């Protein structure tokens, strides 16, 4: 197989009037029997190929008690394969309905980002992804790239200081151009800062579009100010004004008196780095080169657990 289970996606799943043939340009093997059965059952070709691509692999783990199930009412057999394909995006059918609580619907998991040190950073990146998804839907934008270019972007993203040193393929036109262009699907290389804040007259940038969306939905001032702090973190990371977590950690290792510059990390260097990470996350260490002036409140251990409502009578 051309890719491992732990990889970027090899197949888009979308309903966009034939665009899949333009953008699905990777070799994505499918399980022939699964594909045939899905097509015979009335599943459309794009969805059938997506699922049949998952089924080229065997399940890694299965519980003895869950071997024989009614597949008409249980999804464990499907999830055994779905859940052991760790790709950058995952399409998730609804889980089995429960007797109480809201019914969970169809979901898309965006899985490519690494966890950050602080709640503030994690909230910023998570909010950005959600808002970009709303922008795409609200303004009817097209952000598809050929998957060969997505894979090239992923390769570049793994290089040291990629956020500053690399350029990434992105669409020149997220909406149909008002004037005639030779290729409305054209892509070009951009820096992360250009992707976020704009390039030239033809590409507005994702962050300005986010604020246009927030204005259109009449976002309240308090929430808008919080969104500004999140977007500012991303913009300053992309411009190099603030360090990424990776650059911050590399700098701490390089500056440690026990590190000899030979790529060997002694135990005391590793200990001090992990302790510094924990101190930043829990508000004991201020890291302005990582977070700017954003304060991180100390982590409180009191009232850390959920307290259920009590049925007993409280004495007067």
PDB file of N, CA, C and O in Angstrom, residues 156-217:
ATOM      1  N   UNK A 156       6.440  19.299   3.545  1.00  0.00           N
ATOM      2  CA  UNK A 156       7.132  20.543   3.889  1.00  0.00           C
ATOM      3  C   UNK A 156       6.850  20.961   5.330  1.00  0.00           C
ATOM      4  O   UNK A 156       7.722  21.525   6.005  1.00  0.00           O
ATOM      5  N   UNK A 157       5.635  20.707   5.806  1.00  0.00           N
ATOM      6  CA  UNK A 157       5.254  21.129   7.152  1.00  0.00           C
ATOM      7  C   UNK A 157       6.068  20.425   8.230  1.00  0.00           C
ATOM      8  O   UNK A 157       6.173  20.924   9.363  1.00  0.00           O
ATOM      9  N   UNK A 158       6.645  19.261   7.905  1.00  0.00           N
ATOM     10  CA  UNK A 158       7.433  18.527   8.892  1.00  0.00           C
ATOM     11  C   UNK A 158       8.869  19.036   9.006  1.00  0.00           C
ATOM     12  O   UNK A 158       9.607  18.587   9.891  1.00  0.00           O
ATOM     13  N   UNK A 159       9.280  19.932   8.145  1.00  0.00           N
ATOM     14  CA  UNK A 159      10.644  20.431   8.175  1.00  0.00           C
ATOM     15  C   UNK A 159      10.811  21.473   9.291  1.00  0.00           C
ATOM     16  O   UNK A 159       9.842  22.114   9.712  1.00  0.00           O
ATOM     17  N   UNK A 160      12.032  21.645   9.751  1.00  0.00           N
ATOM     18  CA  UNK A 160      12.296  22.562  10.858  1.00  0.00           C
ATOM     19  C   UNK A 160      11.916  23.996  10.470  1.00  0.00           C
ATOM     20  O   UNK A 160      12.249  24.473   9.397  1.00  0.00           O
ATOM     21  N   UNK A 161      11.239  24.663  11.401  1.00  0.00           N
ATOM     22  CA  UNK A 161      10.812  26.060  11.214  1.00  0.00           C
ATOM     23  C   UNK A 161      10.015  26.254   9.924  1.00  0.00           C
ATOM     24  O   UNK A 161      10.101  27.300   9.272  1.00  0.00           O
ATOM     25  N   UNK A 162       9.203  25.245   9.582  1.00  0.00           N
ATOM     26  CA  UNK A 162       8.451  25.300   8.320  1.00  0.00           C
ATOM     27  C   UNK A 162       7.523  26.502   8.261  1.00  0.00           C
ATOM     28  O   UNK A 162       7.292  27.060   7.185  1.00  0.00           O
ATOM     29  N   UNK A 163       6.993  26.932   9.419  1.00  0.00           N
ATOM     30  CA  UNK A 163       6.046  28.044   9.416  1.00  0.00           C
ATOM     31  C   UNK A 163       6.678  29.316   8.857  1.00  0.00           C
ATOM     32  O   UNK A 163       5.978  30.159   8.273  1.00  0.00           O
ATOM     33  N   UNK A 164       7.991  29.439   8.979  1.00  0.00           N
ATOM     34  CA  UNK A 164       8.679  30.627   8.468  1.00  0.00           C
ATOM     35  C   UNK A 164       9.480  30.351   7.202  1.00  0.00           C
ATOM     36  O   UNK A 164       9.623  31.237   6.348  1.00  0.00           O
ATOM     37  N   UNK A 165      10.022  29.136   7.076  1.00  0.00           N
ATOM     38  CA  UNK A 165      10.971  28.857   6.001  1.00  0.00           C
ATOM     39  C   UNK A 165      10.338  28.242   4.763  1.00  0.00           C
ATOM     40  O   UNK A 165      10.949  28.264   3.686  1.00  0.00           O
ATOM     41  N   UNK A 166       9.154  27.670   4.881  1.00  0.00           N
ATOM     42  CA  UNK A 166       8.538  26.956   3.768  1.00  0.00           C
ATOM     43  C   UNK A 166       7.373  27.739   3.174  1.00  0.00           C
ATOM     44  O   UNK A 166       6.777  28.598   3.822  1.00  0.00           O
ATOM     45  N   UNK A 167       7.061  27.389   1.947  1.00  0.00           N
ATOM     46  CA  UNK A 167       5.874  27.910   1.276  1.00  0.00           C
ATOM     47  C   UNK A 167       4.987  26.719   0.935  1.00  0.00           C
ATOM     48  O   UNK A 167       5.476  25.620   0.650  1.00  0.00           O
ATOM     49  N   UNK A 168       3.675  26.947   0.935  1.00  0.00           N
ATOM     50  CA  UNK A 168       2.712  25.859   0.815  1.00  0.00           C
ATOM     51  C   UNK A 168       1.736  26.141  -0.320  1.00  0.00           C
ATOM     52  O   UNK A 168       1.349  27.293  -0.552  1.00  0.00           O
ATOM     53  N   UNK A 169       1.355  25.069  -1.004  1.00  0.00           N
ATOM     54  CA  UNK A 169       0.380  25.200  -2.084  1.00  0.00           C
ATOM     55  C   UNK A 169      -0.978  25.571  -1.511  1.00  0.00           C
ATOM     56  O   UNK A 169      -1.430  24.997  -0.525  1.00  0.00           O
ATOM     57  N   UNK A 170      -1.628  26.555  -2.153  1.00  0.00           N
ATOM     58  CA  UNK A 170      -2.978  26.960  -1.753  1.00  0.00           C
ATOM     59  C   UNK A 170      -3.685  27.505  -2.986  1.00  0.00           C
ATOM     60  O   UNK A 170      -3.047  27.916  -3.954  1.00  0.00           O
ATOM     61  N   UNK A 171      -4.995  27.510  -2.942  1.00  0.00           N
ATOM     62  CA  UNK A 171      -5.764  27.992  -4.086  1.00  0.00           C
ATOM     63  C   UNK A 171      -5.580  29.492  -4.273  1.00  0.00           C
ATOM     64  O   UNK A 171      -5.604  30.264  -3.300  1.00  0.00           O
ATOM     65  N   UNK A 172      -5.427  29.926  -5.520  1.00  0.00           N
ATOM     66  CA  UNK A 172      -5.386  31.360  -5.811  1.00  0.00           C
ATOM     67  C   UNK A 172      -6.769  31.980  -5.671  1.00  0.00           C
ATOM     68  O   UNK A 172      -6.905  33.128  -5.253  1.00  0.00           O
ATOM     69  N   UNK A 173      -7.805  31.218  -6.022  1.00  0.00           N
ATOM     70  CA  UNK A 173      -9.171  31.749  -6.022  1.00  0.00           C
ATOM     71  C   UNK A 173     -10.054  30.824  -5.194  1.00  0.00           C
ATOM     72  O   UNK A 173     -10.311  29.677  -5.584  1.00  0.00           O
ATOM     73  N   UNK A 174     -10.536  31.313  -4.059  1.00  0.00           N
ATOM     74  CA  UNK A 174     -11.433  30.513  -3.222  1.00  0.00           C
ATOM     75  C   UNK A 174     -12.877  30.619  -3.683  1.00  0.00           C
ATOM     76  O   UNK A 174     -13.716  29.800  -3.311  1.00  0.00           O
ATOM     77  N   UNK A 175     -13.173  31.636  -4.472  1.00  0.00           N
ATOM     78  CA  UNK A 175     -14.499  31.811  -5.074  1.00  0.00           C
ATOM     79  C   UNK A 175     -14.297  32.017  -6.573  1.00  0.00           C
ATOM     80  O   UNK A 175     -13.203  32.395  -7.010  1.00  0.00           O
ATOM     81  N   UNK A 176     -15.315  31.778  -7.396  1.00  0.00           N
ATOM     82  CA  UNK A 176     -15.155  31.994  -8.840  1.00  0.00           C
ATOM     83  C   UNK A 176     -14.695  33.413  -9.131  1.00  0.00           C
ATOM     84  O   UNK A 176     -15.300  34.382  -8.653  1.00  0.00           O
ATOM     85  N   UNK A 177     -13.605  33.597  -9.881  1.00  0.00           N
ATOM     86  CA  UNK A 177     -13.108  34.952 -10.169  1.00  0.00           C
ATOM     87  C   UNK A 177     -14.119  35.771 -10.957  1.00  0.00           C
ATOM     88  O   UNK A 177     -14.841  35.245 -11.813  1.00  0.00           O
ATOM     89  N   UNK A 178     -14.188  37.064 -10.647  1.00  0.00           N
ATOM     90  CA  UNK A 178     -15.110  37.943 -11.347  1.00  0.00           C
ATOM     91  C   UNK A 178     -14.669  38.176 -12.793  1.00  0.00           C
ATOM     92  O   UNK A 178     -15.489  38.347 -13.685  1.00  0.00           O
ATOM     93  N   UNK A 179     -13.363  38.195 -13.022  1.00  0.00           N
ATOM     94  CA  UNK A 179     -12.831  38.366 -14.370  1.00  0.00           C
ATOM     95  C   UNK A 179     -12.341  37.024 -14.904  1.00  0.00           C
ATOM     96  O   UNK A 179     -12.072  36.093 -14.141  1.00  0.00           O
ATOM     97  N   UNK A 180     -12.226  36.920 -16.217  1.00  0.00           N
ATOM     98  CA  UNK A 180     -11.787  35.676 -16.831  1.00  0.00           C
ATOM     99  C   UNK A 180     -10.344  35.375 -16.439  1.00  0.00           C
ATOM    100  O   UNK A 180      -9.466  36.243 -16.469  1.00  0.00           O
ATOM    101  N   UNK A 181     -10.104  34.129 -16.023  1.00  0.00           N
ATOM    102  CA  UNK A 181      -8.745  33.650 -15.771  1.00  0.00           C
ATOM    103  C   UNK A 181      -8.590  32.327 -16.511  1.00  0.00           C
ATOM    104  O   UNK A 181      -9.562  31.616 -16.780  1.00  0.00           O
ATOM    105  N   UNK A 182      -7.354  31.998 -16.844  1.00  0.00           N
ATOM    106  CA  UNK A 182      -7.109  30.769 -17.600  1.00  0.00           C
ATOM    107  C   UNK A 182      -7.491  29.528 -16.820  1.00  0.00           C
ATOM    108  O   UNK A 182      -8.028  28.571 -17.378  1.00  0.00           O
ATOM    109  N   UNK A 183      -7.222  29.531 -15.502  1.00  0.00           N
ATOM    110  CA  UNK A 183      -7.493  28.343 -14.693  1.00  0.00           C
ATOM    111  C   UNK A 183      -8.068  28.766 -13.347  1.00  0.00           C
ATOM    112  O   UNK A 183      -7.316  29.158 -12.448  1.00  0.00           O
ATOM    113  N   UNK A 184      -9.397  28.707 -13.170  1.00  0.00           N
ATOM    114  CA  UNK A 184      -9.983  29.093 -11.878  1.00  0.00           C
ATOM    115  C   UNK A 184      -9.594  28.161 -10.742  1.00  0.00           C
ATOM    116  O   UNK A 184      -9.768  28.504  -9.572  1.00  0.00           O
ATOM    117  N   UNK A 185      -9.063  26.965 -11.081  1.00  0.00           N
ATOM    118  CA  UNK A 185      -8.609  26.011 -10.068  1.00  0.00           C
ATOM    119  C   UNK A 185      -7.126  26.175  -9.743  1.00  0.00           C
ATOM    120  O   UNK A 185      -6.559  25.370  -9.012  1.00  0.00           O
ATOM    121  N   UNK A 186      -6.485  27.204 -10.252  1.00  0.00           N
ATOM    122  CA  UNK A 186      -5.031  27.341 -10.124  1.00  0.00           C
ATOM    123  C   UNK A 186      -4.607  27.441  -8.664  1.00  0.00           C
ATOM    124  O   UNK A 186      -5.301  28.024  -7.821  1.00  0.00           O
ATOM    125  N   UNK A 187      -3.445  26.862  -8.379  1.00  0.00           N
ATOM    126  CA  UNK A 187      -2.836  26.936  -7.053  1.00  0.00           C
ATOM    127  C   UNK A 187      -1.500  27.657  -7.166  1.00  0.00           C
ATOM    128  O   UNK A 187      -0.893  27.694  -8.237  1.00  0.00           O
ATOM    129  N   UNK A 188      -1.067  28.232  -6.081  1.00  0.00           N
ATOM    130  CA  UNK A 188       0.262  28.830  -6.048  1.00  0.00           C
ATOM    131  C   UNK A 188       0.851  28.647  -4.655  1.00  0.00           C
ATOM    132  O   UNK A 188       0.134  28.357  -3.695  1.00  0.00           O
ATOM    133  N   UNK A 189       2.159  28.829  -4.559  1.00  0.00           N
ATOM    134  CA  UNK A 189       2.834  28.675  -3.283  1.00  0.00           C
ATOM    135  C   UNK A 189       2.718  29.972  -2.479  1.00  0.00           C
ATOM    136  O   UNK A 189       2.938  31.061  -3.003  1.00  0.00           O
ATOM    137  N   UNK A 190       2.348  29.831  -1.203  1.00  0.00           N
ATOM    138  CA  UNK A 190       2.209  30.975  -0.302  1.00  0.00           C
ATOM    139  C   UNK A 190       2.863  30.648   1.025  1.00  0.00           C
ATOM    140  O   UNK A 190       2.972  29.481   1.423  1.00  0.00           O
ATOM    141  N   UNK A 191       3.277  31.698   1.723  1.00  0.00           N
ATOM    142  CA  UNK A 191       3.722  31.510   3.099  1.00  0.00           C
ATOM    143  C   UNK A 191       2.496  31.303   3.993  1.00  0.00           C
ATOM    144  O   UNK A 191       1.362  31.630   3.609  1.00  0.00           O
ATOM    145  N   UNK A 192       2.712  30.783   5.187  1.00  0.00           N
ATOM    146  CA  UNK A 192       1.604  30.627   6.127  1.00  0.00           C
ATOM    147  C   UNK A 192       0.997  31.989   6.449  1.00  0.00           C
ATOM    148  O   UNK A 192      -0.228  32.127   6.553  1.00  0.00           O
ATOM    149  N   UNK A 193       1.836  33.003   6.574  1.00  0.00           N
ATOM    150  CA  UNK A 193       1.324  34.345   6.869  1.00  0.00           C
ATOM    151  C   UNK A 193       0.433  34.845   5.735  1.00  0.00           C
ATOM    152  O   UNK A 193      -0.621  35.454   5.987  1.00  0.00           O
ATOM    153  N   UNK A 194       0.798  34.590   4.477  1.00  0.00           N
ATOM    154  CA  UNK A 194      -0.035  34.997   3.350  1.00  0.00           C
ATOM    155  C   UNK A 194      -1.355  34.229   3.337  1.00  0.00           C
ATOM    156  O   UNK A 194      -2.416  34.807   3.050  1.00  0.00           O
ATOM    157  N   UNK A 195      -1.312  32.950   3.643  1.00  0.00           N
ATOM    158  CA  UNK A 195      -2.553  32.164   3.690  1.00  0.00           C
ATOM    159  C   UNK A 195      -3.491  32.728   4.754  1.00  0.00           C
ATOM    160  O   UNK A 195      -4.705  32.822   4.547  1.00  0.00           O
ATOM    161  N   UNK A 196      -2.942  33.145   5.877  1.00  0.00           N
ATOM    162  CA  UNK A 196      -3.771  33.657   6.969  1.00  0.00           C
ATOM    163  C   UNK A 196      -4.233  35.090   6.731  1.00  0.00           C
ATOM    164  O   UNK A 196      -5.381  35.427   7.038  1.00  0.00           O
ATOM    165  N   UNK A 197      -3.366  35.946   6.212  1.00  0.00           N
ATOM    166  CA  UNK A 197      -3.685  37.375   6.184  1.00  0.00           C
ATOM    167  C   UNK A 197      -3.896  37.941   4.786  1.00  0.00           C
ATOM    168  O   UNK A 197      -4.338  39.083   4.654  1.00  0.00           O
ATOM    169  N   UNK A 198      -3.575  37.188   3.730  1.00  0.00           N
ATOM    170  CA  UNK A 198      -3.849  37.645   2.379  1.00  0.00           C
ATOM    171  C   UNK A 198      -2.605  37.832   1.543  1.00  0.00           C
ATOM    172  O   UNK A 198      -1.496  38.003   2.056  1.00  0.00           O
ATOM    173  N   UNK A 199      -2.819  37.793   0.209  1.00  0.00           N
ATOM    174  CA  UNK A 199      -1.728  37.978  -0.743  1.00  0.00           C
ATOM    175  C   UNK A 199      -2.253  38.726  -1.959  1.00  0.00           C
ATOM    176  O   UNK A 199      -3.178  38.252  -2.639  1.00  0.00           O
ATOM    177  N   UNK A 200      -1.661  39.883  -2.249  1.00  0.00           N
ATOM    178  CA  UNK A 200      -2.055  40.642  -3.425  1.00  0.00           C
ATOM    179  C   UNK A 200      -3.517  41.041  -3.394  1.00  0.00           C
ATOM    180  O   UNK A 200      -4.156  41.144  -2.346  1.00  0.00           O
ATOM    181  N   UNK A 201      -4.071  41.265  -4.599  1.00  0.00           N
ATOM    182  CA  UNK A 201      -5.469  41.670  -4.722  1.00  0.00           C
ATOM    183  C   UNK A 201      -6.418  40.491  -4.893  1.00  0.00           C
ATOM    184  O   UNK A 201      -7.642  40.658  -4.791  1.00  0.00           O
ATOM    185  N   UNK A 202      -5.857  39.296  -5.162  1.00  0.00           N
ATOM    186  CA  UNK A 202      -6.726  38.172  -5.523  1.00  0.00           C
ATOM    187  C   UNK A 202      -7.012  37.231  -4.362  1.00  0.00           C
ATOM    188  O   UNK A 202      -7.943  36.437  -4.432  1.00  0.00           O
ATOM    189  N   UNK A 203      -6.222  37.322  -3.273  1.00  0.00           N
ATOM    190  CA  UNK A 203      -6.396  36.369  -2.184  1.00  0.00           C
ATOM    191  C   UNK A 203      -6.550  37.121  -0.871  1.00  0.00           C
ATOM    192  O   UNK A 203      -5.596  37.714  -0.367  1.00  0.00           O
ATOM    193  N   UNK A 204      -7.755  37.127  -0.272  1.00  0.00           N
ATOM    194  CA  UNK A 204      -8.006  37.968   0.906  1.00  0.00           C
ATOM    195  C   UNK A 204      -7.410  37.442   2.204  1.00  0.00           C
ATOM    196  O   UNK A 204      -7.219  38.208   3.143  1.00  0.00           O
ATOM    197  N   UNK A 205      -7.130  36.123   2.297  1.00  0.00           N
ATOM    198  CA  UNK A 205      -6.630  35.551   3.535  1.00  0.00           C
ATOM    199  C   UNK A 205      -7.755  35.023   4.405  1.00  0.00           C
ATOM    200  O   UNK A 205      -8.876  35.529   4.390  1.00  0.00           O
ATOM    201  N   UNK A 206      -7.441  34.001   5.193  1.00  0.00           N
ATOM    202  CA  UNK A 206      -8.475  33.345   5.989  1.00  0.00           C
ATOM    203  C   UNK A 206      -8.902  34.177   7.191  1.00  0.00           C
ATOM    204  O   UNK A 206     -10.086  34.207   7.551  1.00  0.00           O
ATOM    205  N   UNK A 207      -7.970  34.864   7.840  1.00  0.00           N
ATOM    206  CA  UNK A 207      -8.343  35.639   9.025  1.00  0.00           C
ATOM    207  C   UNK A 207      -9.266  36.816   8.672  1.00  0.00           C
ATOM    208  O   UNK A 207     -10.285  37.019   9.352  1.00  0.00           O
ATOM    209  N   UNK A 208      -8.981  37.615   7.625  1.00  0.00           N
ATOM    210  CA  UNK A 208      -9.963  38.661   7.254  1.00  0.00           C
ATOM    211  C   UNK A 208     -11.336  38.083   6.909  1.00  0.00           C
ATOM    212  O   UNK A 208     -12.365  38.710   7.217  1.00  0.00           O
ATOM    213  N   UNK A 209     -11.373  36.916   6.291  1.00  0.00           N
ATOM    214  CA  UNK A 209     -12.670  36.294   5.995  1.00  0.00           C
ATOM    215  C   UNK A 209     -13.392  35.889   7.271  1.00  0.00           C
ATOM    216  O   UNK A 209     -14.624  35.979   7.360  1.00  0.00           O
ATOM    217  N   UNK A 210     -12.638  35.434   8.258  1.00  0.00           N
ATOM    218  CA  UNK A 210     -13.245  35.090   9.544  1.00  0.00           C
ATOM    219  C   UNK A 210     -13.901  36.314  10.170  1.00  0.00           C
ATOM    220  O   UNK A 210     -15.044  36.263  10.653  1.00  0.00           O
ATOM    221  N   UNK A 211     -13.213  37.456  10.150  1.00  0.00           N
ATOM    222  CA  UNK A 211     -13.796  38.661  10.742  1.00  0.00           C
ATOM    223  C   UNK A 211     -14.977  39.180   9.914  1.00  0.00           C
ATOM    224  O   UNK A 211     -15.928  39.741  10.474  1.00  0.00           O
ATOM    225  N   UNK A 212     -14.933  38.979   8.603  1.00  0.00           N
ATOM    226  CA  UNK A 212     -16.091  39.333   7.777  1.00  0.00           C
ATOM    227  C   UNK A 212     -17.296  38.483   8.157  1.00  0.00           C
ATOM    228  O   UNK A 212     -18.437  38.975   8.227  1.00  0.00           O
ATOM    229  N   UNK A 213     -17.056  37.204   8.418  1.00  0.00           N
ATOM    230  CA  UNK A 213     -18.137  36.304   8.841  1.00  0.00           C
ATOM    231  C   UNK A 213     -18.676  36.718  10.210  1.00  0.00           C
ATOM    232  O   UNK A 213     -19.909  36.783  10.413  1.00  0.00           O
ATOM    233  N   UNK A 214     -17.776  37.012  11.154  1.00  0.00           N
ATOM    234  CA  UNK A 214     -18.218  37.407  12.493  1.00  0.00           C
ATOM    235  C   UNK A 214     -19.033  38.701  12.441  1.00  0.00           C
ATOM    236  O   UNK A 214     -20.012  38.864  13.183  1.00  0.00           O
ATOM    237  N   UNK A 215     -18.650  39.613  11.560  1.00  0.00           N
ATOM    238  CA  UNK A 215     -19.425  40.847  11.390  1.00  0.00           C
ATOM    239  C   UNK A 215     -20.793  40.549  10.786  1.00  0.00           C
ATOM    240  O   UNK A 215     -21.808  41.124  11.207  1.00  0.00           O
ATOM    241  N   UNK A 216     -20.820  39.620   9.826  1.00  0.00           N
ATOM    242  CA  UNK A 216     -22.086  39.293   9.164  1.00  0.00           C
ATOM    243  C   UNK A 216     -23.086  38.666  10.121  1.00  0.00           C
ATOM    244  O   UNK A 216     -24.293  38.887   9.997  1.00  0.00           O
ATOM    245  N   UNK A 217     -22.603  37.890  11.081  1.00  0.00           N
ATOM    246  CA  UNK A 217     -23.521  37.246  12.037  1.00  0.00           C
ATOM    247  C   UNK A 217     -23.752  38.121  13.270  1.00  0.00           C
ATOM    248  O   UNK A 217     -24.419  37.696  14.208  1.00  0.00           O
TER     249      UNK A 217
END
